[in-house]
Coordinates of C-alpha atoms in Angstrom, one line a residue:
M1 CA 0.0 0.0 0.0
V2 CA 1.3 3.4 -0.9
L3 CA 0.7 5.9 2.0
F4 CA 0.8 9.6 1.8
T5 CA 0.7 12.5 4.2
V6 CA -1.6 15.5 3.9
T7 CA 0.4 18.7 4.3
R8 CA -1.1 22.1 5.0
K9 CA 0.6 24.9 3.2
E10 CA 0.3 28.6 4.0
T11 CA -0.5 30.9 1.1
A12 CA -1.9 34.3 0.4
P13 CA -4.5 35.6 -2.2
I14 CA -3.0 36.3 -5.7
Q15 CA -4.8 39.0 -7.7
G16 CA -6.4 38.3 -11.1
Q17 CA -7.7 34.7 -10.6
K18 CA -11.2 35.5 -11.9
P19 CA -12.4 32.8 -14.2
G20 CA -13.8 33.6 -17.7
T21 CA -16.6 31.7 -19.3
S22 CA -15.8 28.6 -17.3
G23 CA -12.2 28.6 -16.2
L24 CA -9.0 30.6 -15.7
R25 CA -6.8 31.4 -18.7
K26 CA -3.3 32.9 -18.3
K27 CA 0.2 32.5 -19.7
V28 CA 2.0 29.4 -18.7
T29 CA 4.6 31.6 -17.0
V30 CA 1.9 33.0 -14.7
F31 CA 0.6 29.5 -13.7
K32 CA 4.3 28.5 -12.9
Q33 CA 4.6 31.3 -10.3
P34 CA 4.7 30.0 -6.7
N35 CA 1.3 28.9 -5.4
Y36 CA -0.6 30.4 -8.5
L37 CA -1.9 27.0 -9.7
H38 CA -2.2 25.7 -6.1
N39 CA -4.4 28.6 -5.0
F40 CA -6.8 28.2 -7.8
V41 CA -7.2 24.5 -7.5
Q42 CA -7.7 24.8 -3.7
A43 CA -10.2 27.5 -4.4
T44 CA -12.1 25.3 -6.7
F45 CA -12.2 22.3 -4.2
N46 CA -13.4 24.8 -1.5
A47 CA -16.3 26.0 -3.8
L48 CA -17.6 22.4 -4.2
S49 CA -19.9 20.9 -1.8
P50 CA -18.3 18.2 0.4
D51 CA -20.1 15.4 -1.2
K52 CA -18.7 16.5 -4.5
V53 CA -15.2 16.4 -3.1
R54 CA -15.0 13.9 -0.3
G55 CA -17.9 11.6 -0.8
T56 CA -17.1 7.9 -0.7
L57 CA -18.3 7.5 -4.4
C58 CA -16.4 10.6 -5.5
N59 CA -14.0 10.3 -8.4
N60 CA -12.5 13.2 -10.4
C61 CA -11.2 13.3 -13.9
C62 CA -8.0 15.2 -14.7
S63 CA -6.5 15.5 -18.2
G64 CA -5.9 18.0 -21.0
D65 CA -4.7 18.5 -24.6
G66 CA -1.0 17.9 -23.8
R67 CA 0.2 21.5 -24.2
Y68 CA 3.4 22.8 -22.3
F69 CA 3.3 22.5 -18.5
S70 CA 0.2 20.1 -18.6
E71 CA 2.1 17.1 -17.2
E72 CA 3.5 19.1 -14.2
A73 CA 0.1 20.7 -13.6
I74 CA -1.7 17.3 -13.6
Q75 CA 0.7 16.0 -11.0
I76 CA 0.0 18.9 -8.7
I77 CA -3.8 18.6 -9.1
I78 CA -3.7 14.9 -8.4
K79 CA -1.7 15.4 -5.2
M80 CA -4.0 18.2 -4.1
A81 CA -7.0 16.1 -4.9
A82 CA -5.7 13.3 -2.7
A83 CA -5.1 15.7 0.1
N84 CA -8.6 17.2 -0.1
G85 CA -10.2 13.8 0.3
V86 CA -11.0 12.8 -3.3
K87 CA -11.3 9.1 -3.5
G88 CA -9.7 8.6 -6.9
V89 CA -8.7 10.3 -10.2
W90 CA -9.1 9.2 -13.7
V91 CA -6.5 10.3 -16.1
G92 CA -6.2 9.7 -19.9
Q93 CA -3.2 8.0 -21.3
N94 CA -0.2 10.3 -21.2
G95 CA -2.5 12.9 -19.6
L96 CA -4.4 13.3 -22.9
L97 CA -8.1 13.8 -23.2
S98 CA -10.0 16.1 -25.5
T99 CA -12.5 18.5 -23.9
P100 CA -15.5 16.6 -25.4
A101 CA -14.0 13.3 -24.2
V102 CA -13.6 14.6 -20.6
S103 CA -17.3 15.6 -20.8
A104 CA -18.2 12.1 -22.1
V105 CA -16.0 10.3 -19.4
I106 CA -17.6 12.3 -16.6
R107 CA -21.1 11.5 -17.8
E108 CA -20.6 7.9 -18.9
R109 CA -17.7 6.1 -17.3
V110 CA -18.1 3.9 -14.4
G111 CA -15.2 3.2 -12.0
K112 CA -14.1 -0.2 -10.7
D113 CA -16.2 0.3 -7.6
G114 CA -19.3 1.2 -9.7
S115 CA -19.0 4.9 -9.0
K116 CA -19.1 7.8 -11.5
A117 CA -17.2 11.0 -11.6
A118 CA -18.2 14.0 -9.6
G119 CA -16.5 16.4 -12.0
G120 CA -13.2 17.0 -13.6
F121 CA -10.3 19.4 -14.3
I122 CA -9.4 20.2 -17.9
L123 CA -6.1 21.7 -18.8
T124 CA -6.1 23.4 -22.2
A125 CA -6.6 26.8 -23.7
S126 CA -8.5 25.6 -26.7
H127 CA -7.2 27.3 -29.8
N128 CA -5.5 30.1 -27.8
P129 CA -1.9 30.5 -26.4
G130 CA -1.4 30.0 -22.7
L131 CA -3.0 27.6 -20.4
W132 CA -6.7 27.3 -19.2
I133 CA -7.7 25.4 -16.2
K134 CA -11.4 24.8 -15.9
Y135 CA -13.6 22.5 -13.9
N136 CA -16.5 20.6 -15.4
M137 CA -19.4 19.4 -13.2
E138 CA -21.0 15.9 -12.8
N139 CA -23.1 16.6 -15.9
G140 CA -19.9 16.9 -18.0
G141 CA -20.5 20.6 -18.7
P142 CA -18.5 23.7 -17.6
A143 CA -19.0 25.0 -14.0
P144 CA -21.9 27.5 -13.9
E145 CA -21.5 31.1 -12.9
G146 CA -22.7 30.3 -9.4
I147 CA -19.6 28.0 -8.9
T148 CA -17.1 30.2 -10.8
D149 CA -18.2 33.1 -8.7
K150 CA -17.4 31.1 -5.5
I151 CA -14.1 30.0 -6.9
Y152 CA -13.1 33.6 -7.5
A153 CA -14.3 34.7 -4.1
N154 CA -12.3 32.0 -2.5
T155 CA -9.1 33.1 -4.4
T156 CA -9.4 36.5 -2.8
T157 CA -9.4 35.2 0.8
I158 CA -7.4 31.9 0.6
N159 CA -4.7 31.4 3.3
E160 CA -3.9 27.7 2.9
Y161 CA -3.9 24.8 0.6
F162 CA -3.6 21.1 1.1
I163 CA -1.3 18.7 -0.8
A164 CA 0.1 15.1 -0.7
E165 CA 3.7 16.0 -1.5
D166 CA 4.9 12.5 -0.9
L167 CA 2.5 10.9 -3.2
P168 CA 4.9 9.6 -5.9
D169 CA 4.5 10.8 -9.5
L170 CA 4.4 7.2 -10.6
W171 CA 1.6 5.9 -8.6
G172 CA -0.8 2.9 -8.6
P173 CA -4.0 1.8 -6.8
D174 CA -3.8 1.5 -3.1
G175 CA -6.2 1.4 -0.2
S176 CA -6.3 5.2 0.2
F177 CA -6.2 6.7 -3.2
D178 CA -6.7 5.4 -6.8
V179 CA -5.4 6.8 -10.0
D180 CA -6.9 5.0 -13.0
V181 CA -5.1 5.6 -16.2
F182 CA -7.3 4.6 -19.1
D183 CA -7.4 4.6 -22.9
A184 CA -8.6 8.1 -23.8
T185 CA -10.6 7.0 -26.9
D186 CA -12.7 4.0 -25.7
D187 CA -15.5 5.9 -24.0
Y188 CA -15.7 8.6 -26.7
V189 CA -15.7 6.1 -29.6
K190 CA -18.5 4.2 -27.9
L191 CA -20.5 7.4 -27.6
M192 CA -20.1 8.4 -31.2
K193 CA -21.2 4.9 -32.4
S194 CA -24.4 5.3 -30.4
I195 CA -25.1 8.5 -32.4
F196 CA -23.9 7.9 -35.9
D197 CA -24.1 5.0 -38.5
F198 CA -20.4 4.1 -38.9
E199 CA -21.2 1.6 -41.6
I200 CA -22.8 4.1 -44.0
I201 CA -19.8 6.5 -43.4
K202 CA -17.4 3.6 -44.0
K203 CA -19.0 3.0 -47.4
L204 CA -18.6 6.6 -48.3
L205 CA -14.9 6.7 -47.3
A206 CA -14.4 3.5 -49.4
S207 CA -15.7 5.1 -52.6
P208 CA -13.0 5.8 -55.2
K209 CA -14.9 9.0 -55.9
F210 CA -14.5 10.3 -52.4
S211 CA -11.4 11.6 -50.6
F212 CA -10.9 13.6 -47.5
C213 CA -8.2 15.3 -45.4
Y214 CA -8.3 15.8 -41.6
D215 CA -5.9 18.1 -39.8
A216 CA -5.5 17.8 -35.9
L217 CA -3.0 20.7 -35.9
H218 CA -0.9 18.7 -33.5
G219 CA -3.6 18.8 -30.9
V220 CA -5.2 16.1 -28.8
A221 CA -7.8 15.4 -31.6
G222 CA -5.1 13.4 -33.4
I223 CA -5.5 10.4 -31.1
Y224 CA -9.2 10.3 -31.7
A225 CA -8.8 10.8 -35.5
K226 CA -6.5 7.8 -35.7
R227 CA -8.9 5.6 -33.7
I228 CA -12.1 6.7 -35.5
F229 CA -11.0 7.3 -39.1
L230 CA -8.2 4.7 -39.4
E231 CA -9.3 1.9 -37.1
E232 CA -13.1 2.2 -37.1
L233 CA -13.8 3.6 -40.5
G234 CA -11.0 2.2 -42.5
A235 CA -9.6 5.4 -44.0
S236 CA -6.2 5.7 -45.4
G237 CA -3.4 7.1 -43.2
S238 CA -2.6 9.6 -45.8
S239 CA -6.0 11.3 -45.0
L240 CA -4.7 12.4 -41.7
I241 CA -2.1 15.3 -41.2
N242 CA -0.6 16.7 -38.0
C243 CA -2.2 14.0 -35.9
T244 CA 0.6 13.5 -33.4
P245 CA -0.2 15.6 -30.3
K246 CA 2.7 17.9 -29.3
E247 CA 3.1 20.2 -26.3
D248 CA 3.9 23.2 -28.5
F249 CA 1.5 22.1 -31.3
G250 CA 4.5 21.7 -33.7
G251 CA 5.2 25.4 -33.5
G252 CA 1.9 26.3 -35.0
H253 CA -1.3 27.9 -33.7
P254 CA -4.1 25.3 -33.1
D255 CA -7.0 27.4 -34.3
P256 CA -9.0 25.7 -37.1
N257 CA -9.6 28.6 -39.4
L258 CA -8.5 29.7 -42.8
T259 CA -5.6 31.7 -41.4
Y260 CA -3.9 29.1 -39.2
A261 CA -4.9 25.7 -40.8
K262 CA -2.7 26.6 -43.7
E263 CA -1.7 23.1 -44.8
L264 CA -5.3 21.8 -44.9
V265 CA -6.5 25.0 -46.7
A266 CA -3.8 24.5 -49.4
R267 CA -4.7 20.9 -49.8
L268 CA -8.4 21.7 -50.3
G269 CA -7.5 24.2 -53.1
L270 CA -8.3 27.3 -51.1
G271 CA -4.7 28.6 -50.6
K272 CA -2.7 31.1 -52.7
S273 CA -1.1 28.3 -54.7
S274 CA -2.9 25.4 -56.4
P275 CA -2.3 22.0 -54.8
E276 CA -0.7 19.1 -56.8
G277 CA -3.5 17.0 -58.3
E278 CA -7.2 17.3 -57.5
P279 CA -8.2 18.4 -54.0
P280 CA -10.0 16.1 -51.6
E281 CA -13.8 16.3 -51.6
F282 CA -14.0 17.0 -47.8
G283 CA -11.7 18.5 -45.3
A284 CA -11.9 19.3 -41.6
A285 CA -9.6 20.7 -38.8
A286 CA -9.7 20.7 -35.0
D287 CA -8.3 23.0 -32.4
G288 CA -5.9 22.1 -29.6
D289 CA -8.4 20.5 -27.2
A290 CA -10.7 19.2 -30.0
D291 CA -13.9 21.2 -29.2
R292 CA -13.8 23.4 -32.3
N293 CA -13.9 22.4 -35.9
M294 CA -13.6 23.9 -39.5
I295 CA -15.4 22.2 -42.4
L296 CA -14.2 22.5 -46.0
G297 CA -15.3 21.2 -49.3
K298 CA -13.2 21.1 -52.5
R299 CA -12.2 24.7 -53.0
F300 CA -15.1 25.7 -50.6
F301 CA -15.3 27.1 -47.1
V302 CA -18.3 26.3 -44.8
T303 CA -18.9 29.1 -42.3
P304 CA -19.5 27.7 -38.7
S305 CA -22.9 29.5 -38.7
D306 CA -23.9 27.7 -41.9
S307 CA -22.5 24.5 -40.6
V308 CA -24.7 24.2 -37.6
A309 CA -27.8 25.3 -39.6
I310 CA -27.2 22.7 -42.3
I311 CA -26.6 19.9 -39.7
A312 CA -29.9 20.9 -38.0
A313 CA -31.7 20.9 -41.3
N314 CA -30.5 17.4 -42.3
A315 CA -30.1 15.7 -38.8
V316 CA -33.4 13.8 -38.7
K317 CA -32.8 12.0 -42.0
A318 CA -29.0 11.7 -41.9
I319 CA -28.1 10.9 -38.2
P320 CA -29.8 7.8 -36.6
Y321 CA -29.7 9.3 -33.1
F322 CA -32.1 12.1 -34.3
N323 CA -34.4 9.9 -36.4
S324 CA -37.3 10.6 -34.1
G325 CA -36.9 14.4 -34.4
L326 CA -35.0 17.3 -32.8
K327 CA -36.0 18.7 -29.4
G328 CA -34.8 22.1 -30.2
V329 CA -31.8 24.1 -31.5
A330 CA -29.7 26.8 -30.0
R331 CA -26.9 29.2 -31.1
S332 CA -24.7 31.8 -29.3
M333 CA -25.8 35.4 -29.9
P334 CA -22.9 36.4 -32.2
T335 CA -23.5 33.4 -34.5
S336 CA -25.5 34.2 -37.6
A337 CA -29.2 33.8 -37.8
A338 CA -29.0 30.9 -40.3
L339 CA -30.1 28.5 -37.6
D340 CA -33.1 30.8 -36.7
V341 CA -34.5 30.5 -40.3
V342 CA -34.2 26.6 -40.1
A343 CA -35.9 26.5 -36.8
K344 CA -38.7 28.7 -38.0
N345 CA -39.2 26.5 -41.2
L346 CA -39.1 23.3 -39.3
N347 CA -41.1 24.5 -36.3
L348 CA -38.4 23.8 -33.8
K349 CA -37.8 25.3 -30.4
F350 CA -35.1 27.9 -30.8
F351 CA -32.8 29.6 -28.2
E352 CA -30.3 32.4 -28.5
V353 CA -27.7 32.3 -25.7
P354 CA -24.6 34.2 -24.6
T355 CA -21.2 33.0 -25.7
G356 CA -20.1 30.1 -23.5
W357 CA -21.0 26.4 -23.8
K358 CA -22.4 26.2 -20.3
F359 CA -25.5 27.8 -21.6
F360 CA -26.0 25.1 -24.2
G361 CA -25.3 22.5 -21.4
N362 CA -28.3 23.7 -19.4
L363 CA -30.6 23.4 -22.3
M364 CA -29.3 20.0 -23.3
D365 CA -29.6 18.7 -19.7
A366 CA -33.1 20.0 -19.6
G367 CA -34.0 18.0 -22.7
V368 CA -35.0 21.1 -24.8
C369 CA -32.1 21.3 -27.2
S370 CA -30.5 18.7 -29.6
V371 CA -28.2 20.6 -31.8
C372 CA -26.3 23.8 -31.0
G373 CA -23.4 25.8 -32.3
E374 CA -21.3 29.0 -32.2
E375 CA -19.6 31.1 -34.8
S376 CA -16.2 30.4 -33.2
F377 CA -16.1 26.9 -34.8
G378 CA -17.9 25.0 -32.1
T379 CA -20.7 22.8 -33.4
G380 CA -23.2 20.2 -32.2
R381 CA -22.2 18.6 -28.8
R382 CA -19.0 20.8 -28.3
T383 CA -16.8 18.4 -30.2
E384 CA -15.1 18.6 -33.5
S385 CA -15.5 14.8 -34.1
W386 CA -19.2 15.1 -33.7
A387 CA -19.4 17.9 -36.2
V388 CA -17.1 16.0 -38.7
L389 CA -19.1 12.8 -38.3
A390 CA -22.3 14.7 -38.7
W391 CA -21.1 16.1 -42.1
L392 CA -19.8 12.8 -43.2
S393 CA -23.2 11.3 -42.3
I394 CA -25.0 14.0 -44.4
L395 CA -22.7 13.3 -47.3
A396 CA -23.1 9.6 -46.9
Y397 CA -26.9 9.9 -46.7
R398 CA -27.1 12.2 -49.8
N399 CA -24.9 9.7 -51.7
K400 CA -26.3 6.5 -50.4
D401 CA -27.7 5.5 -53.8
N402 CA -24.9 7.0 -55.8
V403 CA -21.8 6.1 -53.8
D404 CA -20.3 4.4 -56.9
G405 CA -21.9 6.8 -59.4
D406 CA -20.2 9.2 -61.8
K407 CA -20.5 12.2 -59.5
L408 CA -21.1 12.5 -55.8
V409 CA -23.2 15.2 -54.1
T410 CA -20.5 17.5 -52.7
V411 CA -20.2 19.8 -49.7
Q412 CA -20.7 22.8 -52.0
D413 CA -23.9 21.2 -53.5
I414 CA -25.4 20.8 -50.0
V415 CA -24.5 24.4 -48.9
E416 CA -25.8 25.9 -52.1
E417 CA -29.0 24.0 -51.9
H418 CA -29.4 25.1 -48.4
W419 CA -29.0 28.8 -49.4
A420 CA -31.6 28.4 -52.1
T421 CA -34.1 27.0 -49.5
Y422 CA -33.4 29.3 -46.5
G423 CA -31.4 32.2 -47.8
R424 CA -27.9 33.1 -47.3
H425 CA -26.3 34.8 -44.2
Y426 CA -23.1 36.4 -45.5
Y427 CA -20.9 36.5 -42.5
T428 CA -17.5 37.6 -41.2
R429 CA -15.8 38.2 -37.9
Y430 CA -13.0 40.8 -37.3
D431 CA -10.8 40.1 -34.2
Y432 CA -8.8 42.9 -32.7
E433 CA -6.5 41.1 -30.3
N434 CA -4.5 42.4 -27.4
V435 CA -6.1 45.8 -27.5
D436 CA -5.5 48.1 -24.6
A437 CA -8.3 47.2 -22.1
G438 CA -9.1 50.8 -21.3
A439 CA -9.5 51.7 -25.0
A440 CA -11.7 48.6 -25.6
K441 CA -14.1 49.5 -22.8
E442 CA -14.3 53.1 -24.0
L443 CA -15.2 51.8 -27.5
M444 CA -18.0 49.6 -26.0
A445 CA -19.3 52.4 -23.8
A446 CA -19.6 54.7 -26.8
L447 CA -21.6 52.1 -28.7
V448 CA -24.0 51.7 -25.8
K449 CA -24.5 55.4 -25.5
L450 CA -25.1 55.7 -29.2
Q451 CA -28.0 53.2 -28.9
S452 CA -30.1 55.7 -26.9
S453 CA -31.4 57.3 -30.2
L454 CA -32.0 55.0 -33.2
S455 CA -32.8 58.0 -35.4
A456 CA -29.3 59.5 -34.7
V457 CA -27.8 56.0 -35.4
N458 CA -29.6 55.8 -38.8
E459 CA -28.6 59.3 -39.7
I460 CA -24.9 58.4 -39.1
I461 CA -25.3 55.3 -41.1
K462 CA -26.9 57.1 -44.0
G463 CA -24.0 59.4 -44.1
I464 CA -21.6 56.5 -44.3
R465 CA -23.5 54.3 -46.8
S466 CA -26.9 54.9 -48.4
D467 CA -27.2 51.2 -49.6
V468 CA -27.6 49.8 -46.1
A469 CA -31.0 49.1 -44.4
E470 CA -32.1 51.1 -41.3
V471 CA -31.5 49.9 -37.7
V472 CA -34.7 48.9 -36.3
E473 CA -33.4 47.6 -32.9
A474 CA -30.3 48.1 -30.8
D475 CA -29.5 46.8 -27.4
E476 CA -27.0 45.2 -25.1
F477 CA -27.8 41.5 -25.1
E478 CA -29.1 40.0 -21.8
Y479 CA -30.1 36.4 -21.3
K480 CA -32.4 34.8 -18.7
D481 CA -31.7 31.1 -18.6
P482 CA -35.1 29.3 -19.0
V483 CA -33.7 26.3 -17.0
D484 CA -32.3 27.9 -13.8
G485 CA -33.5 31.5 -14.1
S486 CA -30.1 33.0 -14.0
V487 CA -29.5 36.3 -15.7
S488 CA -26.4 37.2 -17.8
K489 CA -26.0 40.8 -18.6
H490 CA -23.7 42.8 -20.9
Q491 CA -23.2 39.9 -23.3
G492 CA -22.6 42.1 -26.4
I493 CA -23.8 45.1 -28.2
R494 CA -26.3 44.4 -31.2
Y495 CA -27.5 46.6 -34.1
L496 CA -30.3 44.8 -35.8
F497 CA -31.3 46.0 -39.4
G498 CA -34.6 45.8 -41.0
D499 CA -33.5 43.4 -43.7
G500 CA -32.3 40.8 -41.2
S501 CA -28.7 41.9 -41.2
R502 CA -26.8 42.5 -37.9
L503 CA -23.8 44.1 -36.4
V504 CA -22.5 42.7 -33.1
F505 CA -19.6 44.0 -30.9
R506 CA -18.3 41.9 -28.0
L507 CA -15.3 41.9 -25.7
S508 CA -13.9 38.4 -25.5
G509 CA -13.1 36.9 -22.1
T510 CA -11.0 34.0 -23.4
G511 CA -7.7 35.7 -24.2
S512 CA -4.6 35.3 -22.0
E513 CA -3.6 39.0 -22.1
G514 CA -5.0 42.3 -23.0
A515 CA -8.5 42.7 -24.5
T516 CA -10.0 41.3 -27.7
I517 CA -12.7 43.1 -29.5
R518 CA -14.8 40.9 -31.8
L519 CA -16.8 42.5 -34.5
Y520 CA -19.5 40.3 -36.2
I521 CA -20.9 41.4 -39.5
E522 CA -23.9 39.6 -41.1
Q523 CA -25.8 40.5 -44.2
Y524 CA -28.9 38.4 -45.0
E525 CA -29.9 37.7 -48.6
K526 CA -33.1 35.7 -49.3
D527 CA -33.1 36.2 -53.1
P528 CA -31.9 32.9 -54.6
S529 CA -30.4 34.8 -57.5
K530 CA -28.1 36.8 -55.2
T531 CA -26.9 34.0 -52.9
G532 CA -23.8 33.3 -55.0
R533 CA -22.1 36.6 -54.6
D534 CA -18.5 37.0 -53.4
S535 CA -18.8 37.2 -49.6
Q536 CA -16.4 40.3 -49.3
D537 CA -18.4 42.1 -51.9
A538 CA -21.7 41.4 -50.2
L539 CA -20.4 42.5 -46.8
A540 CA -18.5 45.5 -47.9
P541 CA -21.2 48.1 -47.2
L542 CA -21.9 46.8 -43.6
V543 CA -18.1 46.4 -43.0
D544 CA -17.7 50.2 -43.9
V545 CA -20.6 51.1 -41.6
A546 CA -19.3 49.0 -38.7
L547 CA -15.8 50.4 -38.7
K548 CA -16.9 54.0 -38.9
L549 CA -19.9 53.8 -36.6
S550 CA -17.7 52.3 -33.9
K551 CA -14.7 54.5 -34.6
M552 CA -12.6 51.4 -34.4
E553 CA -9.3 52.8 -35.5
E554 CA -9.8 56.0 -33.5
F555 CA -10.3 54.1 -30.3
T556 CA -7.8 51.2 -30.7
G557 CA -5.2 52.6 -33.0
R558 CA -5.7 49.6 -35.3
S559 CA -6.1 50.1 -39.0
A560 CA -6.8 46.4 -39.6
P561 CA -8.0 43.5 -37.5
T562 CA -5.6 40.8 -36.3
V563 CA -7.6 38.0 -37.8
I564 CA -10.5 38.0 -40.3
T565 CA -12.7 34.9 -40.3

């Protein structure tokens, strides 16, 4: 039996440990400061009820996407968990678990003693630099604001933490504390097989007319891609690129968009130079912790907003899990209204929520939402594999009687048919990263003040562009959760136009330093003869209005955004 001693360590509050949407994101150098990680972990344990920490059936999950400092952090968390009375910890092999897999493990996995997890720590920063430590509850979803508020309050008064320093790094089961290292892919693959028809997807992948390319950007998604696409679906190994997880993501930025997924973009024929040979029919990329995705067709980009709307429109026919119907759909407020139009046409319950997947989690747990998504490349059930398998299912369904035919139904075909039916939401996002926080707040305050008079707003807009519709509503988005009644205020500034177009301004809380201003620009077009325009041309008038109305350059000093999506 391996014994350990619980040691009490004195500490003091450290400023700036307020969680964002569900966790604390900082530079790795900050987390490595004395007691910084220890304080936050102890504050988290202190915020949980005793039965969630010390109960006899309580286990915790602790893993991450393998980025720098993850291994050391996992060791610290495990030793603190033991000292705080946690019965056992489940860890993915090599400390690797995608964010969706952590959620699945917490919900579904049963321990050797028949117990289930009470929650789990995730170490990641998604597609961003730095490190993010967040806690997911027993439902597999991010800690709600009530818990994160308690965690922050605890960080401001903490004076001690507990740790089992003599618990060895190479541990095994013993009578007091159990660390179970398990295959990171088993539970997740089992869950995916309960949702999708792997056999029909396998037939599509076997077709000589179909080819695809999947890019894990050296994040944790690589281990799931190898298991699902190679072992389960029989795809060729050449279909996968950058699928070996690396703590520095191979020197790249694990953000699945047209800017950072350069190799995939080039292979699909969307880069500056043409690829050798014919591009694959389908492409997809994942971020560092595998909870965001990008979907591509041959020489064709699918916006995340269109992606979730198209999945919802096709789910009942193409995905076995939804054959009996969808309970409802939801999107984050900045996401385009493409999903709204689908919901209205199919008579589905619809929810517009703030940015943050915990809001989707409440709706799903309450049984009122089946499919959800956000414009920042998160779709479905907060998992890139789910979204990729959903698209492959739609392609497989549309080609089930033609899998060996002369021409397959393509990604572009499906998207353009969707536009013809529901209209097209031309959409782009401008990110201004690491902006002076004071300047960012002044810009947002000026936009709120401007909303006091719509006539004044429309007069300014008319002076900028005469070919833009009038603003009919302007507000600062506020959300009352229909499940728990909680109210989330100041969730973004909206300007809604009479033709269904929108401008949204939001400060992001997920960066590791400075402030990030996100500007969302959406132009709705329901005339089928006008849905094939170049996106930049269609959006140009609204872009001009947005930049001048907000005085973006005047406030930030930036003549151009950091990233355009």
